[in-house]
């Protein structure tokens, strides 16, 4: 299980939202081995007065937070991070300087999904990779 929240400037985030979602999802399928039907993305466009960032970032500064079941190796998580940074930069044109990604891991037993806890679900993809 993985859910993604993407934050960016309200003046630019909508212009690349669809392509960014597709790129993130493709990276997660590749790195985390989730299935194609497991796309859970939320986009939060922010007005400039609600989105402060350092002067060395541009209006394309994008923050990506991924919440997922714990259990993946550090190698898998690093692979995901590098794939995201490379693909977002190459395919969408956002500078790596403007991409910030944080992974949040939670034990499956701490998730409530479809009336069950995450550790009670039968997943059709591996978590311990």
PDB file of C-alpha atoms in Angstrom:
ATOM      1  CA  UNK A   1       0.000   0.000   0.000  1.00  0.00           C
ATOM      2  CA  UNK A   2       1.239   3.469  -0.822  1.00  0.00           C
ATOM      3  CA  UNK A   3      -0.420   6.868  -0.962  1.00  0.00           C
ATOM      4  CA  UNK A   4       1.112   9.995  -2.447  1.00  0.00           C
ATOM      5  CA  UNK A   5       0.531  13.651  -1.614  1.00  0.00           C
ATOM      6  CA  UNK A   6       2.032  16.256  -3.934  1.00  0.00           C
ATOM      7  CA  UNK A   7       2.380  19.920  -2.987  1.00  0.00           C
ATOM      8  CA  UNK A   8       3.239  22.742  -5.367  1.00  0.00           C
ATOM      9  CA  UNK A   9       2.424  26.303  -6.397  1.00  0.00           C
ATOM     10  CA  UNK A  10      -1.185  26.755  -7.440  1.00  0.00           C
ATOM     11  CA  UNK A  11      -0.069  28.678 -10.527  1.00  0.00           C
ATOM     12  CA  UNK A  12       1.980  25.794 -11.986  1.00  0.00           C
ATOM     13  CA  UNK A  13       1.078  22.466 -10.338  1.00  0.00           C
ATOM     14  CA  UNK A  14      -2.131  21.998 -12.392  1.00  0.00           C
ATOM     15  CA  UNK A  15      -0.160  22.417 -15.637  1.00  0.00           C
ATOM     16  CA  UNK A  16       1.840  19.223 -15.088  1.00  0.00           C
ATOM     17  CA  UNK A  17      -0.421  17.316 -12.648  1.00  0.00           C
ATOM     18  CA  UNK A  18      -1.496  14.514 -15.015  1.00  0.00           C
ATOM     19  CA  UNK A  19       1.990  13.853 -16.350  1.00  0.00           C
ATOM     20  CA  UNK A  20       3.503  14.007 -12.853  1.00  0.00           C
ATOM     21  CA  UNK A  21       0.937  11.516 -11.558  1.00  0.00           C
ATOM     22  CA  UNK A  22       1.704   9.126 -14.408  1.00  0.00           C
ATOM     23  CA  UNK A  23       5.452   9.454 -13.851  1.00  0.00           C
ATOM     24  CA  UNK A  24       5.214   8.895 -10.096  1.00  0.00           C
ATOM     25  CA  UNK A  25       2.939   5.908 -10.588  1.00  0.00           C
ATOM     26  CA  UNK A  26       5.250   4.316 -13.173  1.00  0.00           C
ATOM     27  CA  UNK A  27       8.195   4.682 -10.778  1.00  0.00           C
ATOM     28  CA  UNK A  28       6.206   3.105  -7.947  1.00  0.00           C
ATOM     29  CA  UNK A  29       5.182   0.176 -10.138  1.00  0.00           C
ATOM     30  CA  UNK A  30       8.820  -0.328 -11.102  1.00  0.00           C
ATOM     31  CA  UNK A  31      10.434   0.139  -7.685  1.00  0.00           C
ATOM     32  CA  UNK A  32       7.751  -1.010  -5.246  1.00  0.00           C
ATOM     33  CA  UNK A  33       6.122  -3.611  -7.519  1.00  0.00           C
ATOM     34  CA  UNK A  34       2.648  -2.260  -6.800  1.00  0.00           C
ATOM     35  CA  UNK A  35      -0.024  -3.082  -9.342  1.00  0.00           C
ATOM     36  CA  UNK A  36      -1.187  -0.557 -11.925  1.00  0.00           C
ATOM     37  CA  UNK A  37      -4.631  -0.220 -10.324  1.00  0.00           C
ATOM     38  CA  UNK A  38      -3.165   1.035  -7.022  1.00  0.00           C
ATOM     39  CA  UNK A  39      -2.868   4.747  -7.813  1.00  0.00           C
ATOM     40  CA  UNK A  40      -3.670   6.902  -4.776  1.00  0.00           C
ATOM     41  CA  UNK A  41      -2.522  10.478  -5.478  1.00  0.00           C
ATOM     42  CA  UNK A  42      -3.631  13.759  -3.907  1.00  0.00           C
ATOM     43  CA  UNK A  43      -2.532  17.105  -5.319  1.00  0.00           C
ATOM     44  CA  UNK A  44      -2.424  20.126  -3.013  1.00  0.00           C
ATOM     45  CA  UNK A  45      -1.930  23.374  -4.956  1.00  0.00           C
ATOM     46  CA  UNK A  46      -0.803  26.162  -2.644  1.00  0.00           C
ATOM     47  CA  UNK A  47      -0.993  29.921  -2.971  1.00  0.00           C
ATOM     48  CA  UNK A  48       2.360  31.698  -2.579  1.00  0.00           C
ATOM     49  CA  UNK A  49       1.398  32.986   0.866  1.00  0.00           C
ATOM     50  CA  UNK A  50       0.898  29.371   2.032  1.00  0.00           C
ATOM     51  CA  UNK A  51       4.006  27.839   0.476  1.00  0.00           C
ATOM     52  CA  UNK A  52       7.372  29.152   1.631  1.00  0.00           C
ATOM     53  CA  UNK A  53      10.604  27.709   0.326  1.00  0.00           C
ATOM     54  CA  UNK A  54      14.273  28.750   0.030  1.00  0.00           C
ATOM     55  CA  UNK A  55      15.370  31.340  -2.515  1.00  0.00           C
ATOM     56  CA  UNK A  56      17.363  28.745  -4.463  1.00  0.00           C
ATOM     57  CA  UNK A  57      14.110  26.996  -5.520  1.00  0.00           C
ATOM     58  CA  UNK A  58      11.807  28.137  -8.310  1.00  0.00           C
ATOM     59  CA  UNK A  59       8.047  28.334  -8.712  1.00  0.00           C
ATOM     60  CA  UNK A  60       8.225  24.677  -9.819  1.00  0.00           C
ATOM     61  CA  UNK A  61       9.370  23.539  -6.371  1.00  0.00           C
ATOM     62  CA  UNK A  62       7.421  20.343  -5.710  1.00  0.00           C
ATOM     63  CA  UNK A  63       7.158  18.355  -2.486  1.00  0.00           C
ATOM     64  CA  UNK A  64       6.172  14.694  -2.732  1.00  0.00           C
ATOM     65  CA  UNK A  65       5.234  12.689   0.362  1.00  0.00           C
ATOM     66  CA  UNK A  66       4.753   8.946   0.046  1.00  0.00           C
ATOM     67  CA  UNK A  67       3.091   7.012   2.874  1.00  0.00           C
ATOM     68  CA  UNK A  68       3.542   3.272   2.573  1.00  0.00           C
ATOM     69  CA  UNK A  69       3.553  -0.007   4.433  1.00  0.00           C
ATOM     70  CA  UNK A  70       6.851  -0.634   6.201  1.00  0.00           C
ATOM     71  CA  UNK A  71       8.935  -3.550   5.016  1.00  0.00           C
ATOM     72  CA  UNK A  72      10.893  -2.503   1.951  1.00  0.00           C
ATOM     73  CA  UNK A  73      14.683  -2.567   2.004  1.00  0.00           C
ATOM     74  CA  UNK A  74      16.786   0.590   1.978  1.00  0.00           C
ATOM     75  CA  UNK A  75      17.966  -0.382  -1.516  1.00  0.00           C
ATOM     76  CA  UNK A  76      14.366  -0.514  -2.765  1.00  0.00           C
ATOM     77  CA  UNK A  77      13.547   2.852  -1.195  1.00  0.00           C
ATOM     78  CA  UNK A  78      16.691   4.510  -2.596  1.00  0.00           C
ATOM     79  CA  UNK A  79      15.935   3.052  -6.009  1.00  0.00           C
ATOM     80  CA  UNK A  80      12.449   4.589  -5.837  1.00  0.00           C
ATOM     81  CA  UNK A  81      13.838   7.984  -4.789  1.00  0.00           C
ATOM     82  CA  UNK A  82      16.453   8.067  -7.539  1.00  0.00           C
ATOM     83  CA  UNK A  83      13.953   6.911 -10.164  1.00  0.00           C
ATOM     84  CA  UNK A  84      11.514   9.625  -9.126  1.00  0.00           C
ATOM     85  CA  UNK A  85      14.143  12.361  -9.237  1.00  0.00           C
ATOM     86  CA  UNK A  86      15.514  11.203 -12.599  1.00  0.00           C
ATOM     87  CA  UNK A  87      12.170  10.611 -14.323  1.00  0.00           C
ATOM     88  CA  UNK A  88      10.459  13.754 -13.018  1.00  0.00           C
ATOM     89  CA  UNK A  89      13.420  15.847 -14.143  1.00  0.00           C
ATOM     90  CA  UNK A  90      13.727  14.158 -17.559  1.00  0.00           C
ATOM     91  CA  UNK A  91      10.054  13.679 -18.411  1.00  0.00           C
ATOM     92  CA  UNK A  92       8.472  16.767 -16.899  1.00  0.00           C
ATOM     93  CA  UNK A  93      11.358  19.213 -16.879  1.00  0.00           C
ATOM     94  CA  UNK A  94      11.352  20.023 -13.179  1.00  0.00           C
ATOM     95  CA  UNK A  95      14.903  20.593 -11.980  1.00  0.00           C
ATOM     96  CA  UNK A  96      16.191  18.128  -9.384  1.00  0.00           C
ATOM     97  CA  UNK A  97      16.851  21.227  -7.263  1.00  0.00           C
ATOM     98  CA  UNK A  98      13.059  21.736  -7.181  1.00  0.00           C
ATOM     99  CA  UNK A  99      12.112  18.164  -6.212  1.00  0.00           C
ATOM    100  CA  UNK A 100      11.828  17.089  -2.585  1.00  0.00           C
ATOM    101  CA  UNK A 101      10.563  13.629  -1.644  1.00  0.00           C
ATOM    102  CA  UNK A 102       9.902  12.119   1.761  1.00  0.00           C
ATOM    103  CA  UNK A 103       8.988   8.487   2.432  1.00  0.00           C
ATOM    104  CA  UNK A 104       6.863   7.701   5.478  1.00  0.00           C
ATOM    105  CA  UNK A 105       6.642   4.074   6.547  1.00  0.00           C
ATOM    106  CA  UNK A 106       3.933   2.724   8.806  1.00  0.00           C
ATOM    107  CA  UNK A 107       3.375  -0.848   9.985  1.00  0.00           C
ATOM    108  CA  UNK A 108       0.492  -2.411   8.038  1.00  0.00           C
ATOM    109  CA  UNK A 109      -1.376  -2.910  11.317  1.00  0.00           C
ATOM    110  CA  UNK A 110      -1.583   0.911  11.626  1.00  0.00           C
ATOM    111  CA  UNK A 111      -3.637   1.310   8.430  1.00  0.00           C
ATOM    112  CA  UNK A 112      -7.400   0.971   8.134  1.00  0.00           C
ATOM    113  CA  UNK A 113      -8.447  -0.014   4.608  1.00  0.00           C
ATOM    114  CA  UNK A 114     -11.789  -1.321   3.308  1.00  0.00           C
ATOM    115  CA  UNK A 115     -12.969  -2.305   6.789  1.00  0.00           C
ATOM    116  CA  UNK A 116      -9.771  -4.146   7.771  1.00  0.00           C
ATOM    117  CA  UNK A 117      -6.372  -3.326   9.139  1.00  0.00           C
ATOM    118  CA  UNK A 118      -3.513  -3.410   6.646  1.00  0.00           C
ATOM    119  CA  UNK A 119      -2.005  -6.563   8.093  1.00  0.00           C
ATOM    120  CA  UNK A 120      -5.309  -8.395   7.498  1.00  0.00           C
ATOM    121  CA  UNK A 121      -5.411  -7.528   3.788  1.00  0.00           C
ATOM    122  CA  UNK A 122      -4.454  -9.944   1.066  1.00  0.00           C
ATOM    123  CA  UNK A 123      -2.194  -7.878  -1.203  1.00  0.00           C
ATOM    124  CA  UNK A 124      -1.505  -8.801  -4.820  1.00  0.00           C
ATOM    125  CA  UNK A 125       2.019  -7.337  -4.688  1.00  0.00           C
ATOM    126  CA  UNK A 126       5.021  -7.849  -2.367  1.00  0.00           C
ATOM    127  CA  UNK A 127       5.986  -5.451   0.415  1.00  0.00           C
ATOM    128  CA  UNK A 128       9.182  -7.105   1.661  1.00  0.00           C
ATOM    129  CA  UNK A 129      11.330  -6.320  -1.381  1.00  0.00           C
TER     130      UNK A 129
END
